[in-house]
XYZ file of C-alpha atoms in Angstrom:
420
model
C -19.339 -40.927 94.367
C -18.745 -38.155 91.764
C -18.941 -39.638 87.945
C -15.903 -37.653 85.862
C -17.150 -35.857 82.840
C -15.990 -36.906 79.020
C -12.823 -35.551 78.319
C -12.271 -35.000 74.413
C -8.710 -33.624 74.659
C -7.588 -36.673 77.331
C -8.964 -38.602 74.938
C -6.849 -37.492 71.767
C -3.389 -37.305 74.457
C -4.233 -40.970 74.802
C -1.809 -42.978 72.516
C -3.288 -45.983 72.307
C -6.380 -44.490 71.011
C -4.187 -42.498 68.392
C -2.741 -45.881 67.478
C -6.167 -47.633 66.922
C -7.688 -44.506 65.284
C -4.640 -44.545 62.663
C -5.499 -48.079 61.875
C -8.950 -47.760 61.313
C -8.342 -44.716 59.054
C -5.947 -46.446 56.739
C -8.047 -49.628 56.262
C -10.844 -47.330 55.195
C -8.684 -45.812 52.781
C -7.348 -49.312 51.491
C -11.315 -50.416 51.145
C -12.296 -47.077 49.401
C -9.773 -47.398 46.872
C -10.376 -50.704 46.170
C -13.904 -50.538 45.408
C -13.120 -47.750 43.349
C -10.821 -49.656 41.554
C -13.839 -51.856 40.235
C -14.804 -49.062 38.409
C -14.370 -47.834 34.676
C -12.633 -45.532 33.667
C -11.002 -43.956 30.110
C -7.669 -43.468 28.356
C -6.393 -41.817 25.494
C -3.996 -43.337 23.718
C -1.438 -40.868 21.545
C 1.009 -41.246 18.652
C 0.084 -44.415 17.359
C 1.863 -45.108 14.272
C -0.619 -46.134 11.382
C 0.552 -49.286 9.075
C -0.491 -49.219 5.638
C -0.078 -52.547 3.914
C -0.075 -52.888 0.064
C -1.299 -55.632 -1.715
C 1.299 -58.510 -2.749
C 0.087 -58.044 -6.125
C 0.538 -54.085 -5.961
C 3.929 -54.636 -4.534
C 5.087 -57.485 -6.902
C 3.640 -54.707 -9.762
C 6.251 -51.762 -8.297
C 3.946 -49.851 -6.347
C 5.330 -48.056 -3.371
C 3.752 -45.808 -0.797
C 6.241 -42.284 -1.024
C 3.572 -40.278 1.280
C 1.710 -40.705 4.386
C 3.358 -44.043 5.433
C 4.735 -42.468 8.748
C 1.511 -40.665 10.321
C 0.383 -41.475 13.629
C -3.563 -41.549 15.143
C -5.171 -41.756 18.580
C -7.888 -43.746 20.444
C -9.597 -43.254 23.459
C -10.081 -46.993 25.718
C -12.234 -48.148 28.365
C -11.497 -50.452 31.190
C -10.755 -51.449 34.806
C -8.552 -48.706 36.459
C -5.727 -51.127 37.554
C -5.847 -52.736 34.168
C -5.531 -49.636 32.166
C -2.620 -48.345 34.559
C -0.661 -50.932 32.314
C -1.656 -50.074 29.265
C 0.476 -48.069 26.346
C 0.135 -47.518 22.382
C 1.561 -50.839 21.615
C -1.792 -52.620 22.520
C -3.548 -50.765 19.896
C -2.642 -51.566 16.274
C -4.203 -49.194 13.762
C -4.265 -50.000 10.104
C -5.517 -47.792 7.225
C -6.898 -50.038 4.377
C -4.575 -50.348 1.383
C -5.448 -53.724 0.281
C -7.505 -52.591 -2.866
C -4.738 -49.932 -4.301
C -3.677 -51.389 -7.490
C -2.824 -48.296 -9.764
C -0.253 -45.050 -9.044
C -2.365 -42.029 -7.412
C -3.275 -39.740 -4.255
C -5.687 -41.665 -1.973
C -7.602 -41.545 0.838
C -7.970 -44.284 3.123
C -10.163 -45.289 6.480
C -8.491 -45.675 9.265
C -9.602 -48.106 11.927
C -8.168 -49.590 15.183
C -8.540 -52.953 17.175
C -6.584 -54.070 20.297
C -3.190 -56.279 19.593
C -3.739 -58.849 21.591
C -8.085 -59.535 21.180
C -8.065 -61.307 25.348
C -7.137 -57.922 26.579
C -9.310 -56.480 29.434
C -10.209 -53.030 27.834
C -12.041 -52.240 25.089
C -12.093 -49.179 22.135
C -14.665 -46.896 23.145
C -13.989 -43.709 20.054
C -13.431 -43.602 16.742
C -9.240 -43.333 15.583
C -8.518 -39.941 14.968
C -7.820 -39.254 11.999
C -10.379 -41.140 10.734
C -8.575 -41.047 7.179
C -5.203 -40.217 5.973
C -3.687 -39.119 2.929
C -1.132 -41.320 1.120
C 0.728 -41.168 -2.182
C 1.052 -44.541 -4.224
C 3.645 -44.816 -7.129
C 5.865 -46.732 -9.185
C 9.813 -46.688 -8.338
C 11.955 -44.140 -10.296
C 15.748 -43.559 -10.128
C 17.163 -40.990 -12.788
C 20.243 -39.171 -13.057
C 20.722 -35.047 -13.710
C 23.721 -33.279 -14.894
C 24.039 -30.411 -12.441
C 23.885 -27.018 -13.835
C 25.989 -24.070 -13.022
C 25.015 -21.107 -14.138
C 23.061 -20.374 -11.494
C 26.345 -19.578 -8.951
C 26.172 -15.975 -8.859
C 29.403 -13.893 -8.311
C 30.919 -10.418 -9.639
C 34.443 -9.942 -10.957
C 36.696 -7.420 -10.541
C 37.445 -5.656 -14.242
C 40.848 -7.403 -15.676
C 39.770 -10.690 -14.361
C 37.706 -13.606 -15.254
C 35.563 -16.366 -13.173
C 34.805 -19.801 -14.288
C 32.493 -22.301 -12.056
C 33.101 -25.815 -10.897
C 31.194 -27.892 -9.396
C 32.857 -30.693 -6.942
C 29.770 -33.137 -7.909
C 28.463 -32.916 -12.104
C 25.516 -35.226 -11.585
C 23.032 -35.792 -9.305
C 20.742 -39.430 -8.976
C 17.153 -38.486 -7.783
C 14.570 -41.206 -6.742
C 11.104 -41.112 -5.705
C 7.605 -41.848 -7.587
C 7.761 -41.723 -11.159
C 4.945 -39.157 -11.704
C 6.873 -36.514 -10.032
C 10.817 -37.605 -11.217
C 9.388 -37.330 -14.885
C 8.634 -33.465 -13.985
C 12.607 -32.680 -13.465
C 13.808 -30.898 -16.109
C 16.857 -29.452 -15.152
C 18.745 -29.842 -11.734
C 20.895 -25.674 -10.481
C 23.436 -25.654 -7.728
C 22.267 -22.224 -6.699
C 24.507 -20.081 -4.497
C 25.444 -16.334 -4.210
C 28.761 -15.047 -3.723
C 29.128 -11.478 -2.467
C 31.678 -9.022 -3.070
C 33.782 -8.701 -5.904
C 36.568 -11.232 -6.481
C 39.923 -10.908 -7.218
C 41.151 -14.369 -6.442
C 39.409 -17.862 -6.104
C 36.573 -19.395 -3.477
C 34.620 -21.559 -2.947
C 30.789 -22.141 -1.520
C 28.014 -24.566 -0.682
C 25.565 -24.439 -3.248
C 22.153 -26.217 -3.014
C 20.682 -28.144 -5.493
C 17.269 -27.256 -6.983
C 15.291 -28.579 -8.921
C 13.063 -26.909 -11.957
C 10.223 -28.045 -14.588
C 10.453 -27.725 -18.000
C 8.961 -24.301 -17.359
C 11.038 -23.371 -15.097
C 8.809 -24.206 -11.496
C 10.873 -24.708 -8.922
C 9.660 -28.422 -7.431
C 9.573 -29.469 -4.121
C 12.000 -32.043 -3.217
C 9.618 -34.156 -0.215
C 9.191 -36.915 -2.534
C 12.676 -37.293 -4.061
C 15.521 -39.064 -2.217
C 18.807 -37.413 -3.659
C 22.357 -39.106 -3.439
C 23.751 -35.343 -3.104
C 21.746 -32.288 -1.552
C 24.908 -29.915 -1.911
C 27.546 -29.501 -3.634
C 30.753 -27.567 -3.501
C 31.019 -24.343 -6.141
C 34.533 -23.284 -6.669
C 35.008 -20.005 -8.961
C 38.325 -20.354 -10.078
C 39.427 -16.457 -10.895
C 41.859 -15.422 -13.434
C 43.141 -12.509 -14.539
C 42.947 -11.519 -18.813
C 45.476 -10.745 -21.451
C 45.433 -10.365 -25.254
C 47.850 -12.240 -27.211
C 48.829 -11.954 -30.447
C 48.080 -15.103 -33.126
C 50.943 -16.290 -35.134
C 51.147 -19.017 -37.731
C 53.272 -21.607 -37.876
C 55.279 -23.464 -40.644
C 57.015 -26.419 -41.632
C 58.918 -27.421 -44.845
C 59.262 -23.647 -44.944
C 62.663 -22.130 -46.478
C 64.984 -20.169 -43.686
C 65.633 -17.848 -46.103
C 61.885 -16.445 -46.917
C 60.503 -13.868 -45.224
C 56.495 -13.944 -45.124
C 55.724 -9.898 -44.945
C 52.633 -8.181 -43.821
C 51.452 -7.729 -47.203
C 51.630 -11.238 -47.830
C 49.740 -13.018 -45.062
C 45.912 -12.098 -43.153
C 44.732 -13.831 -40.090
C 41.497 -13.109 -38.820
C 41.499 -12.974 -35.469
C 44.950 -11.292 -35.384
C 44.524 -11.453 -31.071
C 42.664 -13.621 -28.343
C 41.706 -12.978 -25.396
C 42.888 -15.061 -22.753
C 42.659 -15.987 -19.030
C 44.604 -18.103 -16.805
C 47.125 -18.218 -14.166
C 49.444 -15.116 -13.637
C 52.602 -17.233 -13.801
C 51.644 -18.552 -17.415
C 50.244 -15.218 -18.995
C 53.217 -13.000 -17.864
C 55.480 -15.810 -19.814
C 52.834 -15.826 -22.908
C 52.769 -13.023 -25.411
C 51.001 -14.787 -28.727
C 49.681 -18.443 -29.436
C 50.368 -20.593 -32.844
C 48.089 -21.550 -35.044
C 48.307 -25.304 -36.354
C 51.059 -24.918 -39.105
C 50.847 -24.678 -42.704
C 53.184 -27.423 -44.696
C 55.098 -25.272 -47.237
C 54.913 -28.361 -49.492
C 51.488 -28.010 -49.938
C 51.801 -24.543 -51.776
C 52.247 -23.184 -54.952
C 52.967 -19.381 -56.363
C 49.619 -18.823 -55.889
C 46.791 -16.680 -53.050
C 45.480 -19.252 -50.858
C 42.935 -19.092 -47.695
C 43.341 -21.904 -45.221
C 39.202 -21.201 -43.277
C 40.010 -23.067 -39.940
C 43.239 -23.523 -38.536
C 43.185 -24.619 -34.846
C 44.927 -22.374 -32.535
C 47.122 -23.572 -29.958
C 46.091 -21.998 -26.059
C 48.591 -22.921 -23.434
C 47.535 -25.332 -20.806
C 45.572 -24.157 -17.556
C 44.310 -21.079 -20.030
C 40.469 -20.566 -21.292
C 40.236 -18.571 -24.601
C 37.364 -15.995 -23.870
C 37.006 -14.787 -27.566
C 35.882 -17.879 -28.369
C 37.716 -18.303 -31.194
C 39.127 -22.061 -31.606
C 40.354 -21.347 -35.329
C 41.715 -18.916 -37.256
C 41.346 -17.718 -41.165
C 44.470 -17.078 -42.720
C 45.096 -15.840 -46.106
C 48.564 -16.535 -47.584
C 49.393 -14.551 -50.966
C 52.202 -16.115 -53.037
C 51.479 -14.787 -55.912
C 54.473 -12.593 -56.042
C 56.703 -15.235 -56.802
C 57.766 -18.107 -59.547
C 57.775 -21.588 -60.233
C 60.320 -23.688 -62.118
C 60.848 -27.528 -62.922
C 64.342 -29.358 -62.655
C 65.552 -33.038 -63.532
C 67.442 -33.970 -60.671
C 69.883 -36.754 -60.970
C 71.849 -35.839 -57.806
C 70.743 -38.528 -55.076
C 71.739 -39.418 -51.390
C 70.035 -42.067 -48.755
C 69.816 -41.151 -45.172
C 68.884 -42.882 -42.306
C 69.582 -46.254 -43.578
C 71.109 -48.506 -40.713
C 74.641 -49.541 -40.519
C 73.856 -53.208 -41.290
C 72.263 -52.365 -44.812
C 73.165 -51.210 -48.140
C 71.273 -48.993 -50.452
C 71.105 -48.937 -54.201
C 69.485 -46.032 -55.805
C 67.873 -47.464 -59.140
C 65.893 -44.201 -60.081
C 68.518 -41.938 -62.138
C 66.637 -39.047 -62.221
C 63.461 -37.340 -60.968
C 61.427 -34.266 -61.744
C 61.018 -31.558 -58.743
C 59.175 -28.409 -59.133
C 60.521 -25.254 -57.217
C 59.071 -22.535 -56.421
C 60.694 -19.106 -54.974
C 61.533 -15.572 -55.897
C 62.206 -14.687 -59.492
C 65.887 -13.692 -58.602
C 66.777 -17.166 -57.007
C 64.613 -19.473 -59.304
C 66.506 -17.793 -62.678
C 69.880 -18.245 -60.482
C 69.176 -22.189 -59.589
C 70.168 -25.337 -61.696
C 69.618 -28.601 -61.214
C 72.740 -29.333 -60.050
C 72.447 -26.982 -56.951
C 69.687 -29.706 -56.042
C 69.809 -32.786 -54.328
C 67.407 -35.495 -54.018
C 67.772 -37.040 -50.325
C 65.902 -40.206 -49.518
C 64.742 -40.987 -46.773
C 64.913 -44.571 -45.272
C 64.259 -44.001 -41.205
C 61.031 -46.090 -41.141
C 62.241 -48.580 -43.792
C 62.558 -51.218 -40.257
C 64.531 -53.528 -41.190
C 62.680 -53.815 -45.284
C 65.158 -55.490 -47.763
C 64.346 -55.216 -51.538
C 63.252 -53.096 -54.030
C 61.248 -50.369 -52.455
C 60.011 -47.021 -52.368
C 60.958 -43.981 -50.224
C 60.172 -40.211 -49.357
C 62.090 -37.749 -50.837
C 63.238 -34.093 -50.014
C 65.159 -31.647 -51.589
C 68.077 -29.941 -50.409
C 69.429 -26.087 -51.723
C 73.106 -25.167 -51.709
C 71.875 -22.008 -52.579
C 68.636 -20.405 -53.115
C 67.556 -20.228 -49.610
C 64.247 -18.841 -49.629
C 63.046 -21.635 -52.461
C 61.263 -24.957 -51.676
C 59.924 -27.894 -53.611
C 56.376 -28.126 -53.826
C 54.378 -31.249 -54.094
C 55.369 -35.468 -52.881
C 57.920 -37.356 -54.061
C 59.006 -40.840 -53.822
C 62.291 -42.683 -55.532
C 63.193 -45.596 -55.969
C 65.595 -47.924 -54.515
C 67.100 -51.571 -53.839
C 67.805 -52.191 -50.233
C 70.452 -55.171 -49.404
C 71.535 -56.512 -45.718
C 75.579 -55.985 -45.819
């Protein structure tokens, strides 16, 4: 009998050898890998945060960590391969020693790492990386800045006028003390292009500056405002006369050039179009005519008024004025002419003074003219509320003629006061 040869190829077209080879091929893959997984093996472990702990004394004292707290380090660990498939950065605490900080400075501190739970089955096999860290330790500091504007920068068209504001005035800055007690002054800094004819407005950035004028950096400071809004508010200029004002003053006198100075004579002002094209001068505070005599007389500093919504850009918040009265004369009369006004209904008055003395003064012509029966004494009882008795009230003096005259100096008279 003939023997038949071995047949490779029948032998793979067989499927129950296929099935048995298949078998025998994936349980040497299933022992492979698990003696391999017997072995050792290493992993790095990334971006593990680093605590730093102060001491409860250096915290109860006010020390604070402002730098460094937030860095991160990484290990390299050893183990079983099926144990460290399981493994993350939470099973690895690293610390950098703080305990013995007990003063405000810059240190350096060791960094070291152990595993979170001690029964774990890996172990640390390489020194943390970093091995130290950088870390600034300071006292608590909370200040507040006025905010500066004179660093907005803008150009205005000729005729106009700019004036900054700022939507926040002060800032409050906090950090470590060593570095708040550096701020000296606190700019919202922006720059405006173009040049303006009308209003805007602008983020400006707050920065902060040393008493010699280094800008600081701000990585340290925590800042209730960062930004601010700038507004220029533009106006256009005029110049407007200055005028004084008077009261107690005669209808009939006439105060010439030659008579009175002011220094300034004109202002410059700026504000909005709708109140300059109504204003052509401004008043100064007035002078009381009462005050006066026939005589030259400079009043130094006598406010002037500016409309509202308007800045005065000359600066000028008073005004000298020089009034010359020289030119005219001054008289004394006995007046025994008397009348009460504003006494209420429900009251009597009795004048009790018969006469009193007045002194006018006034041009030559109309002081020779006047007698003292052309004068009356009125008195005045509108803030007598309600007073009974004998009392004393203000006095002024009335003209029938001599119009450009006026009594100078304070009176009083006398006078009984009776309910009806």
């Amino acid at each position: 009998m003939k023997k038949d040869n071995f047949s490779l190829n029948k032998l793979m077209q067989n499927n129950k050898f296929i099935f048995i080879l298949a078998i025998l091929i994936s349980f040497s893959i299933w022992i492979y890998s698990g003696l391999g997984a017997t072995n050792d093996t290493n992993v790095t472990l990334s971006n593990i945060p680093i605590q730093i702990e102060l001491s409860d004394e250096a915290r109860d004292n006010g020390l604070q960590i402002f730098s460094g707290s937030e860095q991160t380090a990484s290990v390299t660990v050893t183990g079983n391969r099926a144990v460290l498939g399981s493994v993350n950065e939470s099973d690895v605490t690293v610390t950098a020693a703080a305990n013995s900080i007990n003063s405000s400075g810059n240190y350096s501190l060791p960094v070291s790492a152990t595993k979170t739970n001690p029964s774990a089955n890996f172990q640390i096999t390489s020194a943390v990386a970093p091995s130290t860290i950088s870390v600034v330790v300071d006292y608590f500091r909370e200040s507040t800045y006025q905010i500066q504007d004179n660093h907005i920068v803008y150009k205005v068209a000729d005729g106009y006028y700019g004036v900054t504001s700022l939507s926040s005035k002060s800032v409050v800055i906090s950090g470590p003390q060593t570095e708040i007690s550096k701020i000296d002054k606190v700019y919202a800094v922006a720059d405006i292009n173009g040049t303006l004819t009308e209003s805007v407005e602008t983020d400006a950035e707050l920065v902060l500056y040393d008493k010699n004028n280094n800008k600081l950096s701000t990585e340290l400071f925590t800042m209730d405002v960062k930004t601010v809004k700038a507004t220029v508010t533009v106006m256009p200029e005029k110049t407007v006369e200055v005028k004084p004002t008077f009261v107690n003053k005669p209808n009939g006198l006439e105060i010439t050039e030659d008579m009175i100075s002011i220094e300034p004579s004109s202002i410059l002002l700026a504000g909005p179009a709708e109140v300059l094209d109504n204003t052509t001068s401004v008043n100064l505070e007035p002078i009381d005519f009462s005050t006066l005599k026939a005589e030259k007389k400079t009043f130094p500093t006598l406010g002037i008024d500016i409309p509202t919504d308007c800045k005065n850009l000359s600066n000028s918040t008073s005004a000298k004025v020089t009034l010359d009265l020289s030119g005219l004369s001054t008289k004394s009369f006995t007046v025994d002419n008397f009348s009460v006004d504003g006494l209420s209904k429900e009251y009597n008055a009795e004048v009790t003074q018969k006469s009193i003395s007045v002194t006018i003064i006034g041009p030559k012509d109309e002081i020779d003219s006047l007698s003292a029966s052309d004068i009356k004494a009125v008195i005045d009882t509108s803030n007598s509320k309600g007073i009974t008795g004998s009392v004393q009230m203000p006095v002024t003096f009335k003209f029938d003629v001599a119009k450009s005259c006026w009594a100078y100096g304070d009176y009083k008279a006398n006078l009984t006061i009776s309910e009806k």
